[in-house]
Coordinates of C-alpha atoms and ligand atoms in Angstrom, one line a residue:
M25 CA 24.4 273.7 323.6
K26 CA 26.0 271.1 321.6
I27 CA 25.8 270.3 317.9
M28 CA 26.4 266.9 316.6
V29 CA 27.7 266.7 313.1
I30 CA 27.0 263.4 311.4
Q31 CA 28.3 262.5 308.0
G32 CA 27.4 259.5 305.9
P33 CA 29.2 257.1 303.7
N34 CA 31.7 258.6 301.1
I35 CA 31.5 262.0 302.6
N36 CA 35.1 261.5 303.9
M37 CA 36.2 261.5 300.2
L38 CA 35.0 265.0 299.7
G39 CA 37.6 267.1 297.9
S40 CA 38.8 264.1 295.5
R41 CA 35.3 262.6 295.0
E42 CA 33.4 263.9 292.0
P43 CA 34.5 267.6 292.4
A44 CA 32.1 268.9 289.7
T45 CA 29.4 267.5 291.8
Y46 CA 30.6 267.8 295.4
G47 CA 33.4 270.6 295.1
T48 CA 36.9 270.4 296.0
M49 CA 36.7 271.2 299.8
S50 CA 37.8 268.2 302.0
M51 CA 35.5 267.1 305.0
E52 CA 38.2 268.2 307.4
D53 CA 38.2 271.7 306.0
I54 CA 34.4 271.8 306.2
H55 CA 34.7 270.8 309.9
K56 CA 37.2 273.4 310.6
Q57 CA 35.1 276.1 309.1
M58 CA 32.2 274.8 311.3
K59 CA 34.3 274.6 314.5
I60 CA 35.3 278.2 314.0
V61 CA 31.8 279.4 313.9
A62 CA 30.7 277.2 316.8
D63 CA 33.6 278.7 318.9
Q64 CA 32.6 282.3 318.0
S65 CA 29.0 281.4 319.1
G66 CA 30.1 279.6 322.2
V67 CA 28.5 276.4 321.4
D68 CA 30.1 272.9 321.5
I69 CA 30.4 270.8 318.4
E70 CA 31.2 267.1 317.7
F71 CA 32.1 265.5 314.1
F72 CA 31.3 261.9 313.2
Q73 CA 31.5 260.2 310.0
S74 CA 30.9 256.5 309.1
N75 CA 30.2 254.5 306.1
F76 CA 28.1 252.0 308.2
E77 CA 24.4 252.5 308.6
G78 CA 24.3 250.9 312.2
E79 CA 27.2 253.1 313.4
I80 CA 25.2 256.2 312.2
V81 CA 22.3 254.8 314.2
D82 CA 24.3 254.3 317.4
K83 CA 25.6 257.9 317.2
I84 CA 22.0 259.3 316.8
Q85 CA 21.0 257.3 319.9
E86 CA 23.9 258.5 321.8
C87 CA 23.0 262.1 321.1
L88 CA 20.2 261.8 323.5
G89 CA 21.1 263.7 326.5
E90 CA 24.4 264.7 324.8
A91 CA 23.6 266.9 322.1
D92 CA 21.1 269.7 321.5
G93 CA 21.0 269.6 317.8
I94 CA 21.9 267.4 314.9
I95 CA 23.4 268.4 311.3
I96 CA 23.4 265.3 309.3
N97 CA 24.3 264.5 305.6
P98 CA 23.2 260.9 305.6
A99 CA 24.4 260.8 302.0
A100 CA 23.2 257.7 300.1
Y101 CA 21.5 256.4 303.1
S102 CA 19.1 259.5 302.9
H103 CA 17.4 257.5 300.1
T104 CA 17.1 254.1 301.7
S105 CA 17.6 254.2 305.5
I106 CA 14.3 253.6 307.5
A107 CA 16.7 252.8 310.6
I108 CA 18.4 256.3 310.4
R109 CA 14.9 258.1 310.1
D110 CA 13.6 256.0 312.9
A111 CA 16.6 256.9 315.0
L112 CA 16.0 260.7 314.4
S113 CA 12.5 260.1 315.3
A114 CA 13.3 258.2 318.3
I115 CA 15.4 261.1 319.9
S116 CA 13.6 264.0 318.5
L117 CA 16.1 266.6 318.6
P118 CA 16.3 269.8 316.4
T119 CA 17.8 268.2 313.1
I120 CA 19.1 269.9 309.9
E121 CA 19.7 267.7 306.8
V122 CA 22.3 268.8 304.4
H123 CA 22.8 267.8 300.8
I124 CA 26.0 269.3 299.1
S125 CA 24.4 268.7 295.7
N126 CA 21.0 269.6 294.4
V127 CA 19.6 266.1 294.6
Y128 CA 16.5 267.3 292.7
R129 CA 18.3 267.9 289.5
R130 CA 20.1 264.5 289.6
E131 CA 19.0 260.9 289.2
E132 CA 15.4 260.0 290.2
F133 CA 16.4 257.7 293.1
R134 CA 18.2 260.8 294.8
Q135 CA 15.1 263.0 294.6
K136 CA 13.4 261.1 297.6
S137 CA 14.8 261.5 301.1
L138 CA 13.5 259.4 304.0
I139 CA 15.2 261.9 306.3
S140 CA 13.6 265.0 305.3
P141 CA 10.1 264.3 306.7
V142 CA 11.8 264.1 310.1
S143 CA 14.1 267.0 309.8
N144 CA 13.2 270.7 310.9
G145 CA 15.1 271.9 308.1
V146 CA 16.7 270.7 304.8
I147 CA 19.5 272.7 302.8
V148 CA 20.1 271.2 299.3
G149 CA 22.5 272.2 296.6
F150 CA 24.7 275.2 298.0
G151 CA 27.8 272.9 297.9
P152 CA 30.2 272.8 300.8
V153 CA 28.6 276.1 302.0
G154 CA 25.6 274.2 302.8
Y155 CA 27.1 273.1 306.2
H156 CA 27.7 276.8 307.1
L157 CA 24.2 277.6 306.4
A158 CA 23.1 274.6 308.4
M159 CA 25.1 276.2 311.4
V160 CA 23.4 279.5 311.1
G161 CA 19.9 277.6 311.0
M162 CA 20.9 275.5 314.1
L163 CA 22.2 278.5 316.0
Q164 CA 18.7 280.4 315.2
M165 CA 16.9 277.3 316.5
F166 CA 19.1 277.4 319.7
E167 CA 17.9 281.0 320.2
Q168 CA 14.4 280.1 319.6
I169 CA 14.5 277.4 322.1
K170 CA 16.4 279.5 324.6
A171 CA 13.6 282.4 324.4
I172 CA 10.8 280.0 324.5
K173 CA 12.4 278.4 327.9
A174 CA 12.8 281.9 329.3
S175 CA 9.2 282.9 328.7
Q176 CA 7.9 279.8 330.3
E177 CA 10.0 280.2 333.2
Q178 CA 8.6 284.0 333.5
N179 CA 5.0 282.5 333.5
A180 CA 5.6 279.8 335.7
Ligands
DQA219 C1 24.5 263.7 299.1 C2 23.7 263.3 298.0 C3 23.5 261.8 297.9 O1 22.5 261.5 296.9 C4 24.9 261.1 297.7 O2 24.4 259.7 297.8 C5 25.8 261.6 298.4 C6 25.8 263.0 298.8 C7 25.0 265.2 298.9 O3 25.6 265.8 299.9 O4 24.7 265.8 297.9 O5 26.6 260.7 298.9 O6 24.1 263.6 300.3

């Protein structure tokens, strides 16, 4: 099983970017912690960050046949990108959307995500630990998928 982690624009600036809102952990440190959990759980994990919408769409399309689940913080594109939403709908993999900050107590333009309706779960406002919570959620989804497959095989 493999998890693809996709980070949108400006997430590469975590640590120095508005620390009161996004915390002081760098993206690399967040990824290191996620990798530890993935290794402990015996799943593969890949990390991708881009400031370009089309590159994120390309990466999502590449996940088809390559990954079993997506953890994505589309950042500002959450609020604008029909293209990223359509790409996620097209490949239809288990998807968890993460927002470090609580977008619901920020500006009104952040309070609508085009990505949430095509995500299985959304984690909002827990700071960088939200990525860890997403890992726990994704691993749980993998267990459920395995259990469903096993019971289908038994009944076949
Ligand atoms: C964000 C929230 C977005 O509104 C913002 O544009 C970001 C980060 C978050 O993780 O809290 O870049 O996705």
